[in-house]
């Protein structure tokens, strides 16, 4: 079929619009990439603030346990000054559920609460780890045997002059106090922040969800990231199969971080503004193309075809 001059003019007009549609698509992709990059930076900043707060809590606990270990009479079983000292320290600090000392046999020597002292704690993971690895350690979520409160426990061995571990000092903190920095953190719409232990158990989460506390983290992205214990950002599916953008960071003492902080946001909500902008641009270009085609069709005969036929 032979095309008329008017048809060819309309086709030429449509061809001229193709680069504009291509430019719009490229611009949309750049906007999407910029949106993901910006929110990744925002998430990294938010997670760094909470991680810094956890670092302070860990370092403060390390200093407190060091001070307890160096105080006189702490290794003497049932020394009357020990519980008074620990109770006074607990009252002054105001952030710990309990402070105490566990002997090498696993039994409590003294602690800051008004409760029985002849309590066995040698079966607790943090006691076994602190004695076994001879270093400061942080427990996972546990129910305090004396306080009956969900806590995490900081523990550190106490050595005699010959380097033998004679006891360990511990400080327990409630999960509620641990979660306080999360409640103060500003999250983007649809964002979620979580603090995990080294095994990937949830210690605190914002928005608050008590059912998740003490459970293994459900997100496959975070389950894999916490094993590596390295900072980073990543896009991936959550436990419900939705795309999210994650930023994560270990927190605690650098050689043995006790916590893993992560924040995430729904990827679709991040890209929604850029997608709406592209839809508006596409609709505008389509209207321009249709109007240009109509104009070329209407004016083709009058401006080009009729003057040519009169020659």
PDB file of C-alpha atoms in Angstrom, residues 109-237:
ATOM      1  CA  UNK A 109      28.971 -15.166  95.212  1.00  0.00           C
ATOM      2  CA  UNK A 110      26.962 -11.956  95.584  1.00  0.00           C
ATOM      3  CA  UNK A 111      24.668  -9.646  93.680  1.00  0.00           C
ATOM      4  CA  UNK A 112      22.783  -6.367  93.982  1.00  0.00           C
ATOM      5  CA  UNK A 113      19.248  -7.690  94.500  1.00  0.00           C
ATOM      6  CA  UNK A 114      17.532  -8.745  97.696  1.00  0.00           C
ATOM      7  CA  UNK A 115      17.201 -12.374  96.711  1.00  0.00           C
ATOM      8  CA  UNK A 116      18.827 -15.728  97.556  1.00  0.00           C
ATOM      9  CA  UNK A 117      22.542 -15.906  96.761  1.00  0.00           C
ATOM     10  CA  UNK A 118      22.966 -19.665  96.622  1.00  0.00           C
ATOM     11  CA  UNK A 119      21.800 -19.713  93.009  1.00  0.00           C
ATOM     12  CA  UNK A 120      23.439 -21.765  90.269  1.00  0.00           C
ATOM     13  CA  UNK A 121      24.170 -19.928  87.021  1.00  0.00           C
ATOM     14  CA  UNK A 122      26.805 -22.249  85.601  1.00  0.00           C
ATOM     15  CA  UNK A 123      24.332 -23.563  83.028  1.00  0.00           C
ATOM     16  CA  UNK A 124      23.901 -20.134  81.440  1.00  0.00           C
ATOM     17  CA  UNK A 125      25.519 -19.686  78.018  1.00  0.00           C
ATOM     18  CA  UNK A 126      27.123 -16.362  78.913  1.00  0.00           C
ATOM     19  CA  UNK A 127      28.796 -17.904  81.994  1.00  0.00           C
ATOM     20  CA  UNK A 128      30.183 -20.807  79.994  1.00  0.00           C
ATOM     21  CA  UNK A 129      31.322 -18.530  77.173  1.00  0.00           C
ATOM     22  CA  UNK A 130      32.989 -15.971  79.445  1.00  0.00           C
ATOM     23  CA  UNK A 131      34.896 -18.689  81.345  1.00  0.00           C
ATOM     24  CA  UNK A 132      35.592 -20.791  78.252  1.00  0.00           C
ATOM     25  CA  UNK A 133      36.867 -17.979  76.044  1.00  0.00           C
ATOM     26  CA  UNK A 134      38.306 -15.912  78.910  1.00  0.00           C
ATOM     27  CA  UNK A 135      36.882 -12.660  77.597  1.00  0.00           C
ATOM     28  CA  UNK A 136      34.071 -10.138  77.883  1.00  0.00           C
ATOM     29  CA  UNK A 137      30.877 -11.475  76.334  1.00  0.00           C
ATOM     30  CA  UNK A 138      27.253 -10.514  75.729  1.00  0.00           C
ATOM     31  CA  UNK A 139      24.397 -12.986  76.077  1.00  0.00           C
ATOM     32  CA  UNK A 140      21.364 -13.471  73.910  1.00  0.00           C
ATOM     33  CA  UNK A 141      17.873 -12.718  75.233  1.00  0.00           C
ATOM     34  CA  UNK A 142      17.240 -14.614  78.451  1.00  0.00           C
ATOM     35  CA  UNK A 143      14.873 -14.555  81.403  1.00  0.00           C
ATOM     36  CA  UNK A 144      16.713 -13.391  84.500  1.00  0.00           C
ATOM     37  CA  UNK A 145      16.824 -16.201  87.066  1.00  0.00           C
ATOM     38  CA  UNK A 146      16.565 -13.729  89.939  1.00  0.00           C
ATOM     39  CA  UNK A 147      14.708 -10.817  88.348  1.00  0.00           C
ATOM     40  CA  UNK A 148      12.271 -12.882  86.212  1.00  0.00           C
ATOM     41  CA  UNK A 149      12.719 -10.105  83.635  1.00  0.00           C
ATOM     42  CA  UNK A 150      13.727 -10.526  79.969  1.00  0.00           C
ATOM     43  CA  UNK A 151      17.328  -9.316  79.883  1.00  0.00           C
ATOM     44  CA  UNK A 152      20.643  -9.448  78.090  1.00  0.00           C
ATOM     45  CA  UNK A 153      23.721 -10.010  80.220  1.00  0.00           C
ATOM     46  CA  UNK A 154      27.224  -8.577  79.943  1.00  0.00           C
ATOM     47  CA  UNK A 155      29.825 -10.802  81.596  1.00  0.00           C
ATOM     48  CA  UNK A 156      33.589 -10.657  82.111  1.00  0.00           C
ATOM     49  CA  UNK A 157      35.999 -13.072  83.851  1.00  0.00           C
ATOM     50  CA  UNK A 158      37.968 -11.993  86.917  1.00  0.00           C
ATOM     51  CA  UNK A 159      41.538 -13.319  87.098  1.00  0.00           C
ATOM     52  CA  UNK A 160      43.969 -13.829  89.969  1.00  0.00           C
ATOM     53  CA  UNK A 161      47.603 -12.605  89.673  1.00  0.00           C
ATOM     54  CA  UNK A 162      48.555 -15.910  88.043  1.00  0.00           C
ATOM     55  CA  UNK A 163      45.948 -15.443  85.304  1.00  0.00           C
ATOM     56  CA  UNK A 164      43.477 -18.047  86.567  1.00  0.00           C
ATOM     57  CA  UNK A 165      39.800 -17.225  86.130  1.00  0.00           C
ATOM     58  CA  UNK A 166      38.457 -17.154  89.680  1.00  0.00           C
ATOM     59  CA  UNK A 167      34.997 -15.680  88.996  1.00  0.00           C
ATOM     60  CA  UNK A 168      33.094 -13.491  86.591  1.00  0.00           C
ATOM     61  CA  UNK A 169      31.299 -10.187  87.027  1.00  0.00           C
ATOM     62  CA  UNK A 170      27.997  -9.667  85.228  1.00  0.00           C
ATOM     63  CA  UNK A 171      25.564  -6.845  84.553  1.00  0.00           C
ATOM     64  CA  UNK A 172      22.070  -7.530  83.233  1.00  0.00           C
ATOM     65  CA  UNK A 173      20.039  -4.984  81.256  1.00  0.00           C
ATOM     66  CA  UNK A 174      16.346  -5.260  80.415  1.00  0.00           C
ATOM     67  CA  UNK A 175      15.357  -5.627  76.793  1.00  0.00           C
ATOM     68  CA  UNK A 176      13.080  -2.630  77.291  1.00  0.00           C
ATOM     69  CA  UNK A 177      16.084  -0.416  78.101  1.00  0.00           C
ATOM     70  CA  UNK A 178      17.994  -1.940  75.203  1.00  0.00           C
ATOM     71  CA  UNK A 179      15.156  -0.999  72.840  1.00  0.00           C
ATOM     72  CA  UNK A 180      14.972   2.627  73.974  1.00  0.00           C
ATOM     73  CA  UNK A 181      17.311   3.971  71.231  1.00  0.00           C
ATOM     74  CA  UNK A 182      15.055   2.365  68.622  1.00  0.00           C
ATOM     75  CA  UNK A 183      12.023   4.207  69.938  1.00  0.00           C
ATOM     76  CA  UNK A 184      13.913   7.503  69.626  1.00  0.00           C
ATOM     77  CA  UNK A 185      15.183   6.832  66.097  1.00  0.00           C
ATOM     78  CA  UNK A 186      13.421   8.530  63.182  1.00  0.00           C
ATOM     79  CA  UNK A 187      12.325   5.967  60.607  1.00  0.00           C
ATOM     80  CA  UNK A 188      11.056   6.568  57.064  1.00  0.00           C
ATOM     81  CA  UNK A 189       7.476   5.650  56.297  1.00  0.00           C
ATOM     82  CA  UNK A 190       7.167   1.870  56.303  1.00  0.00           C
ATOM     83  CA  UNK A 191      10.614   1.512  57.886  1.00  0.00           C
ATOM     84  CA  UNK A 192      11.607  -1.112  60.426  1.00  0.00           C
ATOM     85  CA  UNK A 193      14.630  -1.252  62.737  1.00  0.00           C
ATOM     86  CA  UNK A 194      15.802  -4.278  64.672  1.00  0.00           C
ATOM     87  CA  UNK A 195      18.575  -5.227  67.095  1.00  0.00           C
ATOM     88  CA  UNK A 196      19.780  -8.832  66.877  1.00  0.00           C
ATOM     89  CA  UNK A 197      22.225 -10.865  68.894  1.00  0.00           C
ATOM     90  CA  UNK A 198      25.074 -12.764  67.226  1.00  0.00           C
ATOM     91  CA  UNK A 199      22.837 -15.794  66.648  1.00  0.00           C
ATOM     92  CA  UNK A 200      20.230 -13.703  64.833  1.00  0.00           C
ATOM     93  CA  UNK A 201      17.666 -13.627  67.657  1.00  0.00           C
ATOM     94  CA  UNK A 202      15.554 -10.483  67.900  1.00  0.00           C
ATOM     95  CA  UNK A 203      16.365  -8.393  70.974  1.00  0.00           C
ATOM     96  CA  UNK A 204      14.391  -5.272  70.083  1.00  0.00           C
ATOM     97  CA  UNK A 205      12.324  -4.057  67.148  1.00  0.00           C
ATOM     98  CA  UNK A 206      10.673  -0.823  66.050  1.00  0.00           C
ATOM     99  CA  UNK A 207       7.755  -0.513  65.415  1.00  0.00           C
ATOM    100  CA  UNK A 208       7.294  -2.556  68.603  1.00  0.00           C
ATOM    101  CA  UNK A 209       6.170  -6.161  68.192  1.00  0.00           C
ATOM    102  CA  UNK A 210       6.512  -8.238  71.395  1.00  0.00           C
ATOM    103  CA  UNK A 211       5.833 -11.480  69.497  1.00  0.00           C
ATOM    104  CA  UNK A 212       9.171 -11.147  67.670  1.00  0.00           C
ATOM    105  CA  UNK A 213      11.357 -10.738  70.781  1.00  0.00           C
ATOM    106  CA  UNK A 214      13.558 -13.785  71.342  1.00  0.00           C
ATOM    107  CA  UNK A 215      12.643 -15.271  67.959  1.00  0.00           C
ATOM    108  CA  UNK A 216      15.107 -15.923  65.107  1.00  0.00           C
ATOM    109  CA  UNK A 217      15.019 -13.098  62.582  1.00  0.00           C
ATOM    110  CA  UNK A 218      12.634 -14.067  59.777  1.00  0.00           C
ATOM    111  CA  UNK A 219      14.215 -12.032  56.970  1.00  0.00           C
ATOM    112  CA  UNK A 220      16.546 -14.249  54.880  1.00  0.00           C
ATOM    113  CA  UNK A 221      18.646 -11.173  54.042  1.00  0.00           C
ATOM    114  CA  UNK A 222      19.294 -10.361  57.715  1.00  0.00           C
ATOM    115  CA  UNK A 223      19.751 -14.022  58.644  1.00  0.00           C
ATOM    116  CA  UNK A 224      22.588 -14.200  56.121  1.00  0.00           C
ATOM    117  CA  UNK A 225      24.026 -10.776  57.025  1.00  0.00           C
ATOM    118  CA  UNK A 226      24.228 -11.480  60.761  1.00  0.00           C
ATOM    119  CA  UNK A 227      26.329 -14.577  60.075  1.00  0.00           C
ATOM    120  CA  UNK A 228      28.922 -12.443  58.300  1.00  0.00           C
ATOM    121  CA  UNK A 229      28.803  -9.711  60.983  1.00  0.00           C
ATOM    122  CA  UNK A 230      29.862  -7.041  58.508  1.00  0.00           C
ATOM    123  CA  UNK A 231      28.349  -3.618  57.725  1.00  0.00           C
ATOM    124  CA  UNK A 232      26.605  -3.109  54.422  1.00  0.00           C
ATOM    125  CA  UNK A 233      23.498  -2.332  52.397  1.00  0.00           C
ATOM    126  CA  UNK A 234      21.477  -4.733  50.321  1.00  0.00           C
ATOM    127  CA  UNK A 235      18.218  -5.158  48.458  1.00  0.00           C
ATOM    128  CA  UNK A 236      16.301  -8.385  48.890  1.00  0.00           C
ATOM    129  CA  UNK A 237      13.091 -10.150  49.819  1.00  0.00           C
TER     130      UNK A 237
END
